[in-house]
Amino acid sequence: MNTIYTLPANSSLSLKKIGKAFTAPHTLLITENEQEKIKLLDTFDSELTSSGKLLLESEERLLLIDTISGTVFSQPGNASGLCFDGIEPGSVQSQITSLSKLRALIPIATMALIRETACMLDDEEKTVARLHYYVFKYKKQSSALLIASSLRGYDSEFVILQNTIQSLATDNQASLLTTLKIDTGNYNPKPDVALDPAAAIFQSANAIIATFIKIARQNETGIIADIDTEFLHDYRVSLRKVRSVISLFKGVYSSDETMRLKQEFADLMQITGRLRDLDVYLLERDYYYSLVPSSTHTGLDIMFNSFSEERAQLHKTVRKALKNKQYKMHIETLAAQCIENRWLKGEAWQQSSHQFSCSAILKRYKKVCSIAGSIGESTPDEDIHELRIHCKKLRYLMEFFTPLFPIKEIKILIKSLKILQDNLGKFNDLSVQQRSLADFLHNFPQSDDKILKVAESIGGLIAMLNYLQKKEKEQIMANFLLFDSEETKMLFHELFSPEN
């Protein structure tokens, strides 16, 4: 059993003070006292600190403190700039397995750490409890963590230790990061935008778009620095959601304004399209190798080396584009126009947000059911792609308007839709990958003496992807039957009836 004490900057508590407060027969022996410079690491979306974990890196060591359980882990090595799979196996890595495999760990703050360890001894000088005291100094702020750990068979002694600490720690406890005034960014790529059901849909649309422009812009620095591939992914998803609002919110903006805005944001996304495609291929590299015999891997080596070289060059182009004053002026102008409600209104702009959302969601739901209900083994790929697009639009609508409906019910529907949508997404990815591989082979210099090896590898890979695509098609039909249940139908109509 561990007890955690988070102590504010003005706390006068120390291990020496605790030791002096003991009465016979107990004493406190300080066994370790170290000071070092450390970096606090986390992902851009604060996966670790939001779960109460502090990952600290010194020159050659990683230290993980769980501020909820009071457990501490240490291992040699570094983690700055690395994703989970890049960290050497050890006690620290084993405690952060939930970390996204695509997110790199980046320094959040550099600070001084004073670390003290002590033992509580009885009259026979046996250790009956342990204390770990960490003092963090960041800029002009300081804060501390005191972890008291019990040992088996010494419960009564641990109660004495707890009572002693509590009698001394009279200051109000505060979050360590709050006390140190460390800003972790509070990045959330999927926020629920606060909406008023009675507000005009024009206001709600602008609020949603402004939010996702802001999220896209939060990722620009990470894309430029090439920290990890999720920055570009989130950037593109955010802008795609902006475009979805513009196209799905029929009549909110004038027809001319809608066309203009769709083109404006399409132009912004075009800058990064090919770079994202290459990221996807390179992330799937190991999976591609697993699909074909090792005897054909030489051709894949050639292809992926080509992709890596293209990506390196293309990233330079994207980095330059995002740092360009014209780009910044373009996206800042769009954001300002949105926030200031300067876009031209359409005929439906005054409709209440609740009424508009109900109508839009039900209409899209019926469209999904109509298309999905006709899908069979002989259905052309184009029809399945159309279903995928409508499912994505339905999910976006439901996510945009989540704050207007009972959270439990709408989350159930979104979850059931996501299962079907995941299948459709995989089906589409497999289709796109086959076309892209065929294009790569078509454009590969026929005079190159490596052409036969490349053709053999890509041919085998396309055959496997085609097989997997057919299996995914079967799963789509099975999952639609689950999504199209009577219970789901009833919940859709109950939840999104304009009268409710």
Short mmCIF file of C-alpha atoms in Angstrom, two decimals:
data_model
loop_
_atom_site.label_atom_id
_atom_site.label_comp_id
_atom_site.label_asym_id
_atom_site.label_seq_id
_atom_site.Cartn_x
_atom_site.Cartn_y
_atom_site.Cartn_z
CA MET A 1 0.00 0.00 0.00
CA ASN A 2 1.33 3.43 -1.00
CA THR A 3 0.18 6.88 0.04
CA ILE A 4 0.76 9.89 -2.23
CA TYR A 5 1.22 13.44 -1.02
CA THR A 6 1.42 16.22 -3.60
CA LEU A 7 2.90 19.23 -1.89
CA PRO A 8 2.62 22.85 -3.04
CA ALA A 9 5.50 25.21 -3.61
CA ASN A 10 5.33 26.77 -0.16
CA SER A 11 5.37 23.48 1.73
CA SER A 12 7.98 23.27 4.44
CA LEU A 13 7.68 19.51 4.75
CA SER A 14 10.90 17.53 4.32
CA LEU A 15 12.22 14.09 5.21
CA LYS A 16 14.33 15.64 7.97
CA LYS A 17 11.23 17.26 9.45
CA ILE A 18 9.37 13.95 9.35
CA GLY A 19 12.31 12.22 11.06
CA LYS A 20 12.37 14.80 13.85
CA ALA A 21 8.65 14.31 14.43
CA PHE A 22 9.08 10.59 15.18
CA THR A 23 9.02 9.46 18.78
CA ALA A 24 10.93 6.48 20.11
CA PRO A 25 11.38 3.77 19.14
CA HIS A 26 11.06 4.87 15.49
CA THR A 27 13.69 6.75 13.52
CA LEU A 28 14.19 7.84 9.94
CA LEU A 29 17.31 7.04 7.93
CA ILE A 30 17.92 8.97 4.71
CA THR A 31 19.66 6.55 2.34
CA GLU A 32 19.84 8.50 -0.90
CA ASN A 33 20.00 12.14 -1.97
CA GLU A 34 20.49 13.04 -5.63
CA GLN A 35 19.94 16.07 -7.82
CA GLU A 36 19.75 15.97 -11.61
CA LYS A 37 18.36 17.76 -14.61
CA ILE A 38 15.38 15.94 -16.13
CA LYS A 39 12.85 16.30 -18.92
CA LEU A 40 9.16 15.63 -18.50
CA LEU A 41 8.00 13.64 -21.53
CA ASP A 42 4.54 13.09 -22.93
CA THR A 43 2.69 12.74 -26.20
CA PHE A 44 1.18 15.79 -27.87
CA ASP A 45 -2.26 14.79 -26.61
CA SER A 46 -1.00 14.24 -23.03
CA GLU A 47 -1.66 10.51 -22.84
CA LEU A 48 0.58 10.01 -19.80
CA THR A 49 0.03 13.09 -17.65
CA SER A 50 -3.75 12.89 -18.15
CA SER A 51 -3.63 9.39 -16.64
CA GLY A 52 -1.53 10.52 -13.67
CA LYS A 53 1.83 9.25 -14.93
CA LEU A 54 5.02 11.32 -15.00
CA LEU A 55 7.66 10.05 -17.45
CA LEU A 56 11.01 11.63 -16.65
CA GLU A 57 14.19 11.39 -18.68
CA SER A 58 17.73 12.16 -17.52
CA GLU A 59 20.85 11.66 -19.62
CA GLU A 60 20.83 7.87 -19.44
CA ARG A 61 17.77 6.89 -17.43
CA LEU A 62 13.99 6.84 -17.57
CA LEU A 63 11.88 7.26 -14.44
CA LEU A 64 8.13 6.69 -14.35
CA ILE A 65 6.10 7.89 -11.38
CA ASP A 66 2.47 6.87 -11.13
CA THR A 67 0.95 9.67 -9.04
CA ILE A 68 -2.22 7.65 -8.46
CA SER A 69 -0.83 4.32 -7.23
CA GLY A 70 2.46 5.72 -5.92
CA THR A 71 4.53 3.17 -7.82
CA VAL A 72 7.90 4.14 -9.29
CA PHE A 73 9.77 2.44 -12.11
CA SER A 74 13.24 3.03 -13.53
CA GLN A 75 15.23 1.71 -16.46
CA PRO A 76 18.27 2.72 -18.52
CA GLY A 77 17.72 4.46 -21.83
CA ASN A 78 15.97 7.41 -23.45
CA ALA A 79 12.57 8.07 -25.00
CA SER A 80 12.62 11.62 -26.42
CA GLY A 81 11.35 11.61 -29.98
CA LEU A 82 10.52 7.90 -29.87
CA CYS A 83 7.22 6.10 -30.25
CA PHE A 84 6.47 3.19 -27.93
CA ASP A 85 8.07 0.56 -30.16
CA GLY A 86 11.31 2.56 -30.24
CA ILE A 87 11.79 2.46 -26.44
CA GLU A 88 14.05 -0.27 -25.12
CA PRO A 89 12.16 -3.01 -23.22
CA GLY A 90 12.25 -2.54 -19.47
CA SER A 91 10.22 -1.83 -16.36
CA VAL A 92 9.20 1.65 -17.56
CA GLN A 93 8.19 0.52 -21.05
CA SER A 94 6.12 -2.32 -19.58
CA GLN A 95 4.02 0.23 -17.65
CA ILE A 96 3.09 2.37 -20.66
CA THR A 97 1.78 -0.29 -23.03
CA SER A 98 -1.47 1.66 -23.47
CA LEU A 99 0.50 4.45 -25.16
CA SER A 100 -0.45 5.04 -28.79
CA LYS A 101 2.02 3.24 -31.06
CA LEU A 102 1.90 6.20 -33.47
CA ARG A 103 2.55 9.03 -31.02
CA ALA A 104 6.11 10.15 -30.25
CA LEU A 105 7.16 11.24 -26.78
CA ILE A 106 8.25 14.87 -26.72
CA PRO A 107 9.77 17.07 -23.98
CA ILE A 108 7.07 19.09 -22.20
CA ALA A 109 9.40 20.81 -19.74
CA THR A 110 13.01 20.69 -18.52
CA MET A 111 13.49 21.01 -14.78
CA ALA A 112 15.64 20.13 -11.78
CA LEU A 113 14.75 17.06 -9.72
CA ILE A 114 15.91 16.47 -6.15
CA ARG A 115 15.31 12.86 -5.17
CA GLU A 116 15.57 11.56 -1.62
CA THR A 117 14.93 8.07 -0.28
CA ALA A 118 14.51 7.16 3.38
CA CYS A 119 13.64 4.19 5.57
CA MET A 120 11.54 4.20 8.71
CA LEU A 121 13.30 2.00 11.30
CA ASP A 122 12.06 0.33 14.46
CA ASP A 123 14.00 -0.19 17.69
CA GLU A 124 15.88 -3.12 16.12
CA GLU A 125 16.78 -0.91 13.14
CA LYS A 126 14.62 -3.03 10.86
CA THR A 127 13.02 -1.21 7.91
CA VAL A 128 9.27 -1.00 8.51
CA ALA A 129 8.36 1.53 5.78
CA ARG A 130 9.95 3.49 2.96
CA LEU A 131 9.66 7.07 1.77
CA HIS A 132 10.47 8.58 -1.63
CA TYR A 133 10.59 12.36 -1.78
CA TYR A 134 10.76 14.17 -5.12
CA VAL A 135 11.18 17.94 -5.38
CA PHE A 136 10.63 19.44 -8.84
CA LYS A 137 11.92 22.90 -9.70
CA TYR A 138 10.67 24.52 -12.89
CA LYS A 139 11.54 28.14 -13.63
CA LYS A 140 10.51 30.00 -10.46
CA GLN A 141 8.10 27.32 -9.25
CA SER A 142 8.63 24.21 -7.17
CA SER A 143 6.49 21.30 -6.10
CA ALA A 144 7.03 17.95 -4.48
CA LEU A 145 5.74 14.40 -4.34
CA LEU A 146 6.07 12.31 -1.22
CA ILE A 147 5.37 8.60 -1.57
CA ALA A 148 5.09 6.56 1.60
CA SER A 149 5.26 2.79 1.07
CA SER A 150 4.28 0.14 3.58
CA LEU A 151 6.01 -3.20 4.06
CA ARG A 152 4.19 -6.46 4.72
CA GLY A 153 3.67 -7.19 8.41
CA TYR A 154 4.16 -3.61 9.56
CA ASP A 155 0.69 -2.12 9.16
CA SER A 156 0.63 -0.45 12.58
CA GLU A 157 3.98 1.24 11.92
CA PHE A 158 2.67 2.52 8.58
CA VAL A 159 -0.32 4.07 10.35
CA ILE A 160 2.11 5.90 12.63
CA LEU A 161 4.03 7.14 9.57
CA GLN A 162 0.85 8.33 7.86
CA ASN A 163 -0.35 10.15 10.95
CA THR A 164 3.03 11.85 11.33
CA ILE A 165 3.04 13.07 7.74
CA GLN A 166 -0.57 14.26 7.90
CA SER A 167 0.14 16.24 11.05
CA LEU A 168 2.93 18.08 9.22
CA ALA A 169 1.47 18.44 5.71
CA THR A 170 -1.00 21.15 6.60
CA ASP A 171 -0.82 22.96 3.27
CA ASN A 172 -3.56 22.49 0.71
CA GLN A 173 -2.49 19.87 -1.78
CA ALA A 174 -2.53 20.75 -5.49
CA SER A 175 -1.71 19.04 -8.75
CA LEU A 176 2.01 18.97 -9.37
CA LEU A 177 1.70 20.27 -12.93
CA THR A 178 -0.70 22.98 -11.80
CA THR A 179 1.67 24.09 -9.06
CA LEU A 180 4.60 24.16 -11.45
CA LYS A 181 2.47 26.02 -14.02
CA ILE A 182 3.37 23.55 -16.76
CA ASP A 183 1.03 23.82 -19.72
CA THR A 184 0.51 20.41 -21.33
CA GLY A 185 -1.52 21.97 -24.14
CA ASN A 186 -4.89 20.35 -23.40
CA TYR A 187 -5.00 19.09 -26.98
CA ASN A 188 -8.19 17.21 -27.89
CA PRO A 189 -8.70 16.23 -31.54
CA LYS A 190 -12.32 15.19 -30.93
CA PRO A 191 -13.98 17.84 -28.76
CA ASP A 192 -17.70 18.17 -28.17
CA VAL A 193 -18.42 21.73 -29.26
CA ALA A 194 -20.86 23.43 -26.88
CA LEU A 195 -24.07 24.03 -28.83
CA ASP A 196 -27.40 25.65 -27.99
CA PRO A 197 -30.31 23.60 -29.42
CA ALA A 198 -32.34 26.80 -29.92
CA ALA A 199 -29.53 28.74 -31.58
CA ALA A 200 -29.59 29.36 -35.33
CA ILE A 201 -27.80 26.60 -37.22
CA PHE A 202 -25.60 29.27 -38.83
CA GLN A 203 -24.08 30.03 -35.41
CA SER A 204 -23.58 26.35 -34.58
CA ALA A 205 -21.99 25.63 -37.95
CA ASN A 206 -19.54 28.49 -37.50
CA ALA A 207 -18.69 27.33 -33.97
CA ILE A 208 -17.94 23.80 -35.18
CA ILE A 209 -15.84 24.99 -38.12
CA ALA A 210 -13.87 27.46 -35.98
CA THR A 211 -13.09 24.67 -33.50
CA PHE A 212 -11.71 22.32 -36.14
CA ILE A 213 -9.69 25.02 -37.90
CA LYS A 214 -8.07 25.66 -34.52
CA ILE A 215 -7.35 21.94 -34.04
CA ALA A 216 -5.83 21.73 -37.52
CA ARG A 217 -3.58 24.69 -36.77
CA GLN A 218 -2.41 23.14 -33.48
CA ASN A 219 -0.82 20.39 -35.56
CA GLU A 220 1.16 22.61 -37.92
CA THR A 221 4.28 22.79 -35.73
CA GLY A 222 4.38 19.01 -35.35
CA ILE A 223 4.04 18.51 -39.10
CA ILE A 224 6.84 20.97 -39.81
CA ALA A 225 9.12 19.34 -37.22
CA ASP A 226 8.07 15.86 -38.44
CA ILE A 227 7.65 14.62 -34.86
CA ASP A 228 5.24 11.81 -35.72
CA THR A 229 2.69 10.97 -38.41
CA GLU A 230 -0.34 11.69 -36.21
CA PHE A 231 0.13 15.44 -36.53
CA LEU A 232 -0.55 15.27 -40.25
CA HIS A 233 -3.36 12.77 -39.74
CA ASP A 234 -5.16 14.99 -37.22
CA TYR A 235 -4.56 18.05 -39.37
CA ARG A 236 -6.21 16.45 -42.38
CA VAL A 237 -9.08 14.92 -40.39
CA SER A 238 -9.85 18.33 -38.87
CA LEU A 239 -9.94 20.06 -42.26
CA ARG A 240 -12.01 17.19 -43.65
CA LYS A 241 -14.55 17.80 -40.89
CA VAL A 242 -14.62 21.49 -41.82
CA ARG A 243 -15.38 20.56 -45.41
CA SER A 244 -18.06 18.13 -44.20
CA VAL A 245 -19.86 20.88 -42.29
CA ILE A 246 -19.80 23.09 -45.36
CA SER A 247 -21.20 20.39 -47.64
CA LEU A 248 -23.56 18.61 -45.21
CA PHE A 249 -25.20 21.67 -43.66
CA LYS A 250 -27.39 22.32 -46.68
CA GLY A 251 -28.76 25.85 -46.93
CA VAL A 252 -26.75 27.22 -44.00
CA TYR A 253 -24.46 29.10 -46.38
CA SER A 254 -25.45 30.51 -49.75
CA SER A 255 -24.77 28.23 -52.73
CA ASP A 256 -21.98 30.48 -54.03
CA GLU A 257 -20.40 30.71 -50.57
CA THR A 258 -20.61 26.95 -50.17
CA MET A 259 -18.81 26.37 -53.46
CA ARG A 260 -16.15 28.93 -52.57
CA LEU A 261 -15.49 27.51 -49.12
CA LYS A 262 -15.36 23.91 -50.35
CA GLN A 263 -12.71 24.94 -52.87
CA GLU A 264 -10.77 27.02 -50.32
CA PHE A 265 -10.44 24.12 -47.90
CA ALA A 266 -9.83 21.59 -50.68
CA ASP A 267 -6.87 23.72 -51.76
CA LEU A 268 -5.51 23.67 -48.21
CA MET A 269 -5.78 19.89 -48.01
CA GLN A 270 -4.19 19.33 -51.39
CA ILE A 271 -0.85 20.50 -49.99
CA THR A 272 -0.54 17.43 -47.75
CA GLY A 273 -2.45 14.70 -49.63
CA ARG A 274 0.43 12.75 -51.13
CA LEU A 275 2.51 13.02 -47.95
CA ARG A 276 -0.29 11.36 -45.97
CA ASP A 277 -0.57 8.57 -48.57
CA LEU A 278 3.14 7.85 -48.20
CA ASP A 279 2.85 7.86 -44.40
CA VAL A 280 0.11 5.23 -44.60
CA TYR A 281 2.17 2.99 -46.88
CA LEU A 282 5.28 3.28 -44.70
CA LEU A 283 3.30 2.60 -41.51
CA GLU A 284 1.92 -0.56 -43.13
CA ARG A 285 5.37 -1.71 -44.27
CA ASP A 286 5.70 -4.70 -41.91
CA TYR A 287 2.14 -5.77 -42.70
CA TYR A 288 2.84 -5.75 -46.44
CA TYR A 289 5.94 -7.89 -45.93
CA SER A 290 3.90 -10.40 -43.93
CA LEU A 291 1.45 -10.89 -46.82
CA VAL A 292 3.94 -12.26 -49.35
CA PRO A 293 6.70 -14.89 -49.28
CA SER A 294 10.11 -13.75 -48.09
CA SER A 295 11.50 -14.72 -51.50
CA THR A 296 9.66 -11.71 -52.97
CA HIS A 297 10.77 -9.17 -50.35
CA THR A 298 13.53 -7.76 -52.55
CA GLY A 299 10.98 -6.05 -54.76
CA LEU A 300 9.23 -4.59 -51.71
CA ASP A 301 12.58 -3.28 -50.48
CA ILE A 302 12.93 -1.37 -53.73
CA MET A 303 9.39 0.00 -53.51
CA PHE A 304 9.63 1.13 -49.89
CA ASN A 305 13.03 2.68 -50.41
CA SER A 306 11.46 4.67 -53.23
CA PHE A 307 8.56 5.70 -50.95
CA SER A 308 10.98 6.77 -48.19
CA GLU A 309 13.02 8.90 -50.58
CA GLU A 310 9.87 10.49 -52.03
CA ARG A 311 8.55 11.19 -48.55
CA ALA A 312 11.76 12.90 -47.44
CA GLN A 313 11.63 15.23 -50.43
CA LEU A 314 7.90 15.82 -50.16
CA HIS A 315 8.10 16.69 -46.47
CA LYS A 316 10.50 19.51 -47.33
CA THR A 317 7.90 20.85 -49.77
CA VAL A 318 5.08 20.58 -47.21
CA ARG A 319 7.19 22.18 -44.49
CA LYS A 320 7.99 25.09 -46.76
CA ALA A 321 4.31 25.47 -47.71
CA LEU A 322 3.10 25.53 -44.09
CA LYS A 323 5.73 28.10 -43.12
CA ASN A 324 4.83 30.30 -46.09
CA LYS A 325 3.24 33.67 -45.23
CA GLN A 326 0.63 33.20 -47.94
CA TYR A 327 -0.59 29.94 -46.38
CA LYS A 328 -0.74 31.49 -42.91
CA MET A 329 -2.62 34.52 -44.20
CA HIS A 330 -5.03 32.26 -46.10
CA ILE A 331 -6.00 30.04 -43.16
CA GLU A 332 -6.03 32.93 -40.67
CA THR A 333 -8.39 34.88 -42.92
CA LEU A 334 -10.75 31.90 -43.20
CA ALA A 335 -10.71 31.43 -39.42
CA ALA A 336 -11.40 35.13 -38.79
CA GLN A 337 -14.28 35.20 -41.29
CA CYS A 338 -15.83 32.18 -39.59
CA ILE A 339 -15.45 33.46 -36.02
CA GLU A 340 -16.86 36.85 -37.00
CA ASN A 341 -19.84 35.27 -38.83
CA ARG A 342 -18.90 36.93 -42.11
CA TRP A 343 -19.75 34.07 -44.44
CA LEU A 344 -22.86 34.57 -46.56
CA LYS A 345 -25.99 32.98 -45.15
CA GLY A 346 -28.26 30.54 -46.99
CA GLU A 347 -32.02 30.08 -46.83
CA ALA A 348 -31.86 27.71 -43.83
CA TRP A 349 -29.51 29.78 -41.66
CA GLN A 350 -32.12 30.68 -39.02
CA GLN A 351 -33.41 27.14 -38.47
CA SER A 352 -32.85 25.94 -34.91
CA SER A 353 -29.80 23.74 -34.43
CA HIS A 354 -31.88 20.95 -32.91
CA GLN A 355 -34.42 20.86 -35.71
CA PHE A 356 -31.76 21.05 -38.40
CA SER A 357 -29.64 18.29 -36.82
CA CYS A 358 -32.60 15.90 -36.45
CA SER A 359 -33.60 16.34 -40.08
CA ALA A 360 -30.04 16.03 -41.43
CA ILE A 361 -29.19 12.93 -39.37
CA LEU A 362 -32.41 11.04 -40.15
CA LYS A 363 -32.13 11.83 -43.85
CA ARG A 364 -28.56 10.53 -43.96
CA TYR A 365 -29.47 7.45 -41.88
CA LYS A 366 -32.22 6.49 -44.32
CA LYS A 367 -29.78 6.93 -47.21
CA VAL A 368 -27.28 4.59 -45.53
CA CYS A 369 -29.94 1.93 -44.92
CA SER A 370 -31.21 2.21 -48.50
CA ILE A 371 -27.76 1.62 -50.01
CA ALA A 372 -26.60 -1.00 -47.51
CA GLY A 373 -29.80 -3.01 -47.82
CA SER A 374 -29.06 -3.72 -51.49
CA ILE A 375 -25.47 -4.90 -51.01
CA GLY A 376 -24.68 -8.50 -51.95
CA GLU A 377 -21.79 -10.58 -53.20
CA SER A 378 -22.15 -9.19 -56.72
CA THR A 379 -22.42 -5.54 -55.66
CA PRO A 380 -19.89 -3.38 -57.54
CA ASP A 381 -17.08 -1.82 -55.50
CA GLU A 382 -18.35 1.64 -56.46
CA ASP A 383 -21.60 1.04 -54.52
CA ILE A 384 -19.67 0.00 -51.43
CA HIS A 385 -17.51 3.10 -51.71
CA GLU A 386 -20.68 5.19 -51.91
CA LEU A 387 -21.97 3.51 -48.75
CA ARG A 388 -18.67 4.29 -47.00
CA ILE A 389 -18.98 7.97 -47.90
CA HIS A 390 -22.56 8.19 -46.60
CA CYS A 391 -21.61 6.35 -43.37
CA LYS A 392 -18.78 8.81 -42.82
CA LYS A 393 -21.14 11.73 -43.39
CA LEU A 394 -23.68 10.24 -40.98
CA ARG A 395 -21.05 9.73 -38.31
CA TYR A 396 -19.71 13.26 -38.72
CA LEU A 397 -23.22 14.67 -38.34
CA MET A 398 -23.82 12.64 -35.20
CA GLU A 399 -20.48 13.64 -33.71
CA PHE A 400 -20.97 17.32 -34.53
CA PHE A 401 -24.36 17.37 -32.82
CA THR A 402 -23.61 15.02 -29.92
CA PRO A 403 -24.02 17.82 -27.30
CA LEU A 404 -27.66 18.30 -28.38
CA PHE A 405 -28.76 14.75 -27.51
CA PRO A 406 -28.69 12.31 -24.55
CA ILE A 407 -25.06 11.27 -24.43
CA LYS A 408 -25.60 7.59 -23.60
CA GLU A 409 -28.03 6.93 -26.44
CA ILE A 410 -26.14 8.78 -29.17
CA LYS A 411 -22.86 7.13 -28.15
CA ILE A 412 -24.52 3.71 -28.57
CA LEU A 413 -25.56 4.61 -32.11
CA ILE A 414 -22.16 6.06 -33.00
CA LYS A 415 -20.46 2.91 -31.71
CA SER A 416 -22.69 0.62 -33.78
CA LEU A 417 -22.07 2.76 -36.85
CA LYS A 418 -18.32 2.76 -36.24
CA ILE A 419 -18.17 -1.05 -36.47
CA LEU A 420 -19.69 -0.93 -39.94
CA GLN A 421 -17.63 2.10 -40.90
CA ASP A 422 -14.37 0.40 -39.88
CA ASN A 423 -15.15 -2.46 -42.29
CA LEU A 424 -15.96 -0.03 -45.05
CA GLY A 425 -12.78 1.90 -44.38
CA LYS A 426 -10.65 -1.24 -44.60
CA PHE A 427 -12.43 -2.22 -47.82
CA ASN A 428 -11.69 1.19 -49.30
CA ASP A 429 -8.06 1.15 -48.13
CA LEU A 430 -7.52 -2.24 -49.74
CA SER A 431 -9.02 -0.96 -53.00
CA VAL A 432 -6.91 2.23 -52.98
CA GLN A 433 -3.76 0.28 -52.13
CA GLN A 434 -4.23 -2.07 -55.07
CA ARG A 435 -4.63 0.85 -57.47
CA SER A 436 -1.63 2.66 -56.03
CA LEU A 437 0.58 -0.41 -56.25
CA ALA A 438 -0.50 -0.95 -59.84
CA ASP A 439 0.32 2.70 -60.60
CA PHE A 440 3.74 2.34 -58.98
CA LEU A 441 4.49 -0.70 -61.13
CA HIS A 442 3.18 1.03 -64.25
CA ASN A 443 5.41 4.06 -63.65
CA PHE A 444 8.49 2.03 -62.69
CA PRO A 445 11.13 2.32 -65.44
CA GLN A 446 10.70 -0.71 -67.68
CA SER A 447 14.38 -0.54 -68.60
CA ASP A 448 15.46 -0.93 -64.97
CA ASP A 449 16.97 -4.36 -64.33
CA LYS A 450 15.00 -4.53 -61.07
CA ILE A 451 11.64 -4.51 -62.86
CA LEU A 452 11.11 -8.27 -62.63
CA LYS A 453 11.66 -8.38 -58.88
CA VAL A 454 9.37 -5.38 -58.37
CA ALA A 455 6.67 -6.89 -60.61
CA GLU A 456 6.84 -10.22 -58.77
CA SER A 457 6.50 -8.58 -55.36
CA ILE A 458 3.75 -6.17 -56.30
CA GLY A 459 1.83 -8.81 -58.23
CA GLY A 460 1.77 -11.11 -55.22
CA LEU A 461 0.85 -8.26 -52.90
CA ILE A 462 -2.04 -7.09 -55.07
CA ALA A 463 -3.37 -10.66 -55.20
CA MET A 464 -3.34 -10.88 -51.39
CA LEU A 465 -4.98 -7.46 -50.98
CA ASN A 466 -7.70 -8.46 -53.42
CA TYR A 467 -8.38 -11.61 -51.40
CA LEU A 468 -8.57 -9.61 -48.16
CA GLN A 469 -10.90 -7.12 -49.82
CA LYS A 470 -13.36 -9.88 -50.70
CA LYS A 471 -13.29 -11.12 -47.09
CA GLU A 472 -13.93 -7.57 -45.87
CA LYS A 473 -16.93 -7.36 -48.19
CA GLU A 474 -18.47 -10.41 -46.49
CA GLN A 475 -17.92 -8.77 -43.11
CA ILE A 476 -19.61 -5.58 -44.29
CA MET A 477 -22.80 -7.47 -45.07
CA ALA A 478 -22.72 -9.24 -41.69
CA ASN A 479 -22.13 -6.03 -39.73
CA PHE A 480 -24.84 -4.13 -41.58
CA LEU A 481 -27.39 -6.67 -40.36
CA LEU A 482 -26.33 -5.80 -36.81
CA PHE A 483 -26.50 -2.07 -37.52
CA ASP A 484 -29.90 -2.45 -39.20
CA SER A 485 -31.57 -4.09 -36.20
CA GLU A 486 -35.06 -3.10 -35.09
CA GLU A 487 -33.63 -1.77 -31.84
CA THR A 488 -31.24 0.53 -33.71
CA LYS A 489 -33.98 1.74 -36.05
CA MET A 490 -36.24 2.56 -33.12
CA LEU A 491 -33.48 4.43 -31.27
CA PHE A 492 -32.61 6.48 -34.37
CA HIS A 493 -36.21 7.61 -34.85
CA GLU A 494 -36.81 8.24 -31.15
CA LEU A 495 -33.61 10.22 -30.68
CA PHE A 496 -33.77 12.32 -33.83
CA SER A 497 -37.45 13.01 -34.09
CA PRO A 498 -37.81 16.82 -34.36
CA GLU A 499 -40.67 16.70 -31.84
CA ASN A 500 -38.43 15.37 -29.07
#
